[in-house]
Amino acid sequence: MKNLKLMLLVVVTSLLVACSGSKELETDSETVLLHKAHTYLQNENFYQAIKYLNALNSRFPRTIYSEQTQLELIYAYFANKEYDKSLFEADKFMRYFKNSPHSDYVLYLAGLTREAQNSHWFQDFFGVDPANLDSFSMRSALQNYSMLLKAFPNSPYVPDAIVRMKYIYALLARHDFNIAKFYAKRNAWVAVANRIVAIQRLYPNTQAALDSLPLLKEAYEQMKLPKLAEKTEALIKAQANIKIPPVEKPGEVKNIQPPQWISLPPMPVIEKQ
């Protein structure tokens, strides 16, 4: 009986807190919502931060704080591992704030988000090669980083983006090489040759590009193309002494909270009755 009463008390308390929080989201001023959202974000309570940031976007859509609010919402969803929602809000930011000087942060975080989508706990636990997984999110991450480099070459996020691009290049090259080997097992030699030629063109300075040349030679031999096989053999010999430095997987990025480019308004003083 005591346990039942305790459970009921917890449920009622939770409902009261939820109702109170819901009322605040609907009635608090923009300034109060801004401060509460910022506090939750600083305390890494991303679930609550998201609620208040969404309330700001909904109730105060076009103010001087809207851009900052949107940046923080993208980050909060990312930090809360709600990656699809983070990317949705990032896309919204790029449409609503086309000329923002903070688009470099959004592109960088979108790249990190897409990398995170391709990273799963079982990879390390079971030793799964990420090159064997679907490559769509990594190709999209590469596109985000490429856009960052092109549009914001002096951005502070560029150095880390370059490191990540090198890793993704190596991973995608390995992914395509694995596909070429899959085709080879099925004697689909035209598909093998096409895939490896694409590797040489798209990812020329990777280990997979180097390792795939013997298979390309075999594909040409199987297709009765001796001249192309000879050219490939000459390329293999010319690159025999080339050493490709190993590419380590980049570590997790820390301290990637959005730039605080605008000061919060003073918190209103609540007079005691």
Coordinates of C-alpha atoms in Angstrom, one line a residue:
M1 CA 0.0 0.0 0.0
K2 CA 2.8 2.4 0.9
N3 CA 4.5 1.6 -2.4
L4 CA 1.3 2.3 -4.3
K5 CA 0.9 5.7 -2.6
L6 CA 4.6 6.5 -3.3
M7 CA 4.1 5.7 -7.0
L8 CA 1.0 7.8 -7.2
L9 CA 2.8 10.7 -5.6
V10 CA 5.6 10.4 -8.1
V11 CA 3.2 10.3 -11.0
V12 CA 1.2 13.3 -9.8
T13 CA 4.4 15.3 -9.1
S14 CA 5.7 14.5 -12.6
L15 CA 2.4 15.6 -14.2
L16 CA 2.4 18.9 -12.2
V17 CA 6.0 19.6 -13.3
A18 CA 5.1 18.8 -16.9
C19 CA 2.1 21.0 -16.8
S20 CA 4.0 23.8 -15.2
G21 CA 6.8 23.5 -17.8
S22 CA 4.2 23.5 -20.7
K23 CA 2.6 26.6 -19.3
E24 CA 5.9 28.4 -19.1
L25 CA 6.6 27.5 -22.8
E26 CA 3.4 29.2 -23.7
T27 CA 3.5 32.2 -21.5
D28 CA 7.1 33.2 -20.7
S29 CA 8.5 36.2 -22.5
E30 CA 11.1 35.8 -25.2
T31 CA 13.8 37.0 -22.8
V32 CA 12.9 34.5 -20.2
L33 CA 12.7 31.7 -22.7
L34 CA 16.1 32.7 -24.1
H35 CA 17.7 32.5 -20.7
K36 CA 16.2 29.2 -19.7
A37 CA 17.1 27.6 -23.1
H38 CA 20.7 28.9 -22.7
T39 CA 20.9 27.6 -19.1
Y40 CA 19.7 24.2 -20.1
L41 CA 22.2 24.1 -23.0
Q42 CA 25.1 25.1 -20.7
N43 CA 24.0 22.4 -18.3
E44 CA 23.8 19.8 -21.1
N45 CA 20.2 19.2 -20.4
F46 CA 19.5 19.0 -24.2
Y47 CA 16.0 17.6 -23.9
Q48 CA 14.8 20.6 -22.0
A49 CA 16.9 23.0 -24.2
I50 CA 15.2 21.7 -27.3
K51 CA 11.8 22.3 -25.8
Y52 CA 12.6 25.9 -25.0
L53 CA 14.4 26.6 -28.3
N54 CA 11.4 25.2 -30.3
A55 CA 9.1 27.4 -28.3
L56 CA 11.2 30.4 -29.2
N57 CA 11.1 29.5 -32.9
S58 CA 7.4 29.0 -32.8
R59 CA 6.4 32.0 -30.7
F60 CA 9.1 34.5 -31.8
P61 CA 10.0 33.5 -35.3
R62 CA 11.6 36.7 -36.6
T63 CA 13.6 38.6 -34.0
I64 CA 17.3 39.5 -33.7
Y65 CA 17.7 36.3 -31.6
S66 CA 16.2 33.9 -34.2
E67 CA 19.5 33.1 -35.9
Q68 CA 21.2 32.3 -32.6
T69 CA 18.2 30.2 -31.5
Q70 CA 18.4 28.2 -34.7
L71 CA 22.1 27.6 -34.3
E72 CA 21.6 26.3 -30.8
L73 CA 18.7 24.1 -31.8
I74 CA 20.9 22.4 -34.5
Y75 CA 23.5 21.8 -31.8
A76 CA 21.1 20.6 -29.2
Y77 CA 19.6 18.0 -31.5
F78 CA 23.1 16.9 -32.5
A79 CA 24.2 16.6 -28.8
N80 CA 21.0 14.7 -28.0
K81 CA 21.8 12.2 -30.8
E82 CA 18.7 13.2 -32.7
Y83 CA 20.7 13.4 -36.0
D84 CA 17.8 13.5 -38.5
K85 CA 16.3 16.4 -36.7
S86 CA 19.6 18.2 -36.4
L87 CA 20.1 17.9 -40.2
F88 CA 16.5 19.1 -40.8
E89 CA 17.2 22.2 -38.7
A90 CA 20.5 22.7 -40.4
D91 CA 18.8 22.7 -43.8
K92 CA 16.3 25.1 -42.5
F93 CA 19.1 27.4 -41.3
M94 CA 20.8 27.4 -44.7
R95 CA 17.5 28.4 -46.3
Y96 CA 16.4 31.1 -43.9
F97 CA 19.8 32.6 -43.2
K98 CA 21.5 32.3 -46.6
N99 CA 24.1 35.0 -46.0
S100 CA 24.9 34.2 -42.4
P101 CA 28.6 34.4 -41.5
H102 CA 27.9 31.4 -39.2
S103 CA 27.0 29.0 -42.1
D104 CA 30.5 27.6 -41.7
Y105 CA 29.5 26.2 -38.3
V106 CA 26.3 24.7 -39.7
L107 CA 28.1 23.0 -42.6
Y108 CA 30.8 21.7 -40.2
L109 CA 28.2 20.4 -37.7
A110 CA 26.2 18.8 -40.6
G111 CA 29.3 16.9 -41.6
L112 CA 29.9 15.7 -38.1
T113 CA 26.3 14.7 -37.8
R114 CA 26.4 12.6 -41.0
E115 CA 29.7 11.0 -39.7
A116 CA 27.9 10.1 -36.5
Q117 CA 25.1 8.5 -38.5
N118 CA 27.6 6.1 -39.9
S119 CA 29.3 5.3 -36.6
H120 CA 27.8 2.5 -34.5
W121 CA 28.9 1.0 -31.3
F122 CA 29.0 -2.5 -32.7
Q123 CA 31.7 -1.5 -35.2
D124 CA 34.4 -1.3 -32.5
F125 CA 32.9 -4.1 -30.4
F126 CA 32.8 -6.6 -33.2
G127 CA 35.6 -5.1 -35.3
V128 CA 33.3 -4.2 -38.2
D129 CA 35.0 -2.3 -41.0
P130 CA 32.9 0.9 -41.6
A131 CA 33.8 0.6 -45.2
N132 CA 31.5 -2.3 -45.4
L133 CA 28.5 -0.2 -44.3
D134 CA 26.2 2.0 -46.4
S135 CA 28.3 4.9 -47.6
F136 CA 25.5 7.5 -48.2
S137 CA 26.0 9.4 -45.0
M138 CA 29.8 9.6 -45.4
R139 CA 29.4 10.8 -49.0
S140 CA 27.0 13.5 -47.7
A141 CA 29.5 14.4 -44.9
L142 CA 32.2 14.8 -47.5
Q143 CA 30.0 17.1 -49.5
N144 CA 29.3 19.2 -46.4
Y145 CA 33.1 19.5 -45.7
S146 CA 33.8 20.3 -49.4
M147 CA 31.2 23.1 -49.3
L148 CA 32.8 24.4 -46.1
L149 CA 36.3 24.6 -47.7
K150 CA 35.0 26.3 -50.8
A151 CA 32.8 28.9 -49.2
F152 CA 34.8 29.5 -46.0
P153 CA 38.5 28.7 -46.6
N154 CA 39.5 30.7 -43.5
S155 CA 37.0 29.2 -41.1
P156 CA 38.4 27.8 -37.9
Y157 CA 36.6 24.6 -38.6
V158 CA 38.5 24.0 -41.9
P159 CA 41.6 22.3 -40.4
D160 CA 39.6 19.5 -38.7
A161 CA 37.3 19.2 -41.8
I162 CA 40.4 18.5 -43.9
V163 CA 41.5 15.8 -41.6
R164 CA 38.1 14.2 -41.7
M165 CA 37.9 14.5 -45.5
K166 CA 41.1 12.5 -45.8
Y167 CA 39.7 9.8 -43.6
I168 CA 36.4 9.7 -45.6
Y169 CA 38.3 9.6 -48.9
A170 CA 40.2 6.5 -47.7
L171 CA 37.0 4.9 -46.4
L172 CA 35.0 5.5 -49.6
A173 CA 37.9 4.2 -51.7
R174 CA 38.0 1.0 -49.5
H175 CA 34.2 0.8 -49.8
D176 CA 34.3 0.8 -53.6
F177 CA 37.2 -1.6 -53.7
N178 CA 35.2 -4.0 -51.6
I179 CA 32.4 -3.7 -54.1
A180 CA 34.8 -4.4 -57.0
K181 CA 36.0 -7.5 -55.2
F182 CA 32.4 -8.6 -54.8
Y183 CA 31.9 -8.2 -58.6
A184 CA 35.1 -10.1 -59.3
K185 CA 33.8 -13.2 -57.4
R186 CA 30.8 -13.2 -59.7
N187 CA 33.0 -12.7 -62.8
A188 CA 31.4 -9.3 -63.6
W189 CA 34.6 -8.0 -65.0
V190 CA 33.2 -4.9 -66.7
A191 CA 31.7 -3.8 -63.4
V192 CA 35.0 -4.5 -61.7
A193 CA 36.9 -2.4 -64.2
N194 CA 34.4 0.5 -64.1
R195 CA 34.5 0.6 -60.3
I196 CA 38.3 0.5 -60.0
V197 CA 38.8 3.2 -62.7
A198 CA 36.4 5.4 -60.7
I199 CA 38.5 4.8 -57.6
Q200 CA 41.6 5.9 -59.5
R201 CA 39.8 9.1 -60.6
L202 CA 38.0 10.0 -57.4
Y203 CA 40.4 8.7 -54.7
P204 CA 43.9 8.7 -56.3
N205 CA 46.1 9.0 -53.3
T206 CA 44.6 6.3 -51.1
Q207 CA 45.7 2.8 -50.2
A208 CA 42.7 1.3 -51.9
A209 CA 43.6 3.0 -55.2
L210 CA 47.0 1.4 -55.0
D211 CA 45.8 -2.0 -53.9
S212 CA 43.1 -2.2 -56.5
L213 CA 45.4 -2.0 -59.6
P214 CA 46.2 -5.7 -59.7
L215 CA 42.5 -6.5 -59.8
L216 CA 42.1 -3.9 -62.6
K217 CA 44.8 -5.7 -64.6
E218 CA 43.0 -9.0 -64.0
A219 CA 39.7 -7.5 -65.2
Y220 CA 41.3 -6.3 -68.4
E221 CA 42.9 -9.7 -69.0
Q222 CA 39.5 -11.4 -68.5
M223 CA 37.9 -9.0 -70.9
K224 CA 40.6 -9.7 -73.5
L225 CA 42.0 -6.2 -73.5
P226 CA 45.8 -6.8 -73.5
K227 CA 46.8 -3.2 -74.2
L228 CA 44.9 -1.9 -71.1
A229 CA 46.3 -4.7 -69.1
E230 CA 49.8 -3.8 -70.1
K231 CA 49.3 -0.1 -69.2
T232 CA 47.9 -1.2 -65.8
E233 CA 51.0 -3.4 -65.3
A234 CA 53.3 -0.5 -66.1
L235 CA 51.3 1.6 -63.6
I236 CA 51.7 -1.1 -60.9
K237 CA 55.5 -1.2 -61.4
A238 CA 55.8 2.7 -61.4
Q239 CA 54.0 2.8 -58.1
A240 CA 55.7 -0.2 -56.5
N241 CA 57.7 1.9 -54.0
I242 CA 54.9 4.4 -53.1
K243 CA 54.0 4.3 -49.4
I244 CA 50.6 5.7 -48.4
P245 CA 50.6 6.9 -44.8
P246 CA 47.9 5.2 -42.7
V247 CA 44.8 7.4 -42.1
E248 CA 43.5 7.2 -38.6
K249 CA 39.8 7.7 -37.8
P250 CA 39.4 11.2 -36.4
G251 CA 38.4 11.4 -32.7
E252 CA 35.3 12.9 -31.3
V253 CA 35.1 16.7 -31.4
K254 CA 34.8 18.5 -28.1
N255 CA 33.7 22.0 -27.4
I256 CA 31.6 22.5 -30.5
Q257 CA 28.8 24.6 -29.0
P258 CA 27.6 27.2 -31.5
P259 CA 29.2 30.6 -31.6
Q260 CA 27.6 33.0 -29.2
W261 CA 27.6 36.1 -31.5
I262 CA 24.8 38.0 -29.8
S263 CA 24.4 38.9 -26.1
L264 CA 21.3 37.8 -24.3
P265 CA 19.1 40.6 -23.1
P266 CA 19.1 41.1 -19.3
M267 CA 16.9 38.8 -17.4
P268 CA 13.8 40.7 -16.1
V269 CA 13.7 41.2 -12.4
I270 CA 10.7 39.7 -10.8
E271 CA 9.5 41.9 -8.0
K272 CA 8.4 40.2 -4.8
Q273 CA 4.8 40.8 -3.8

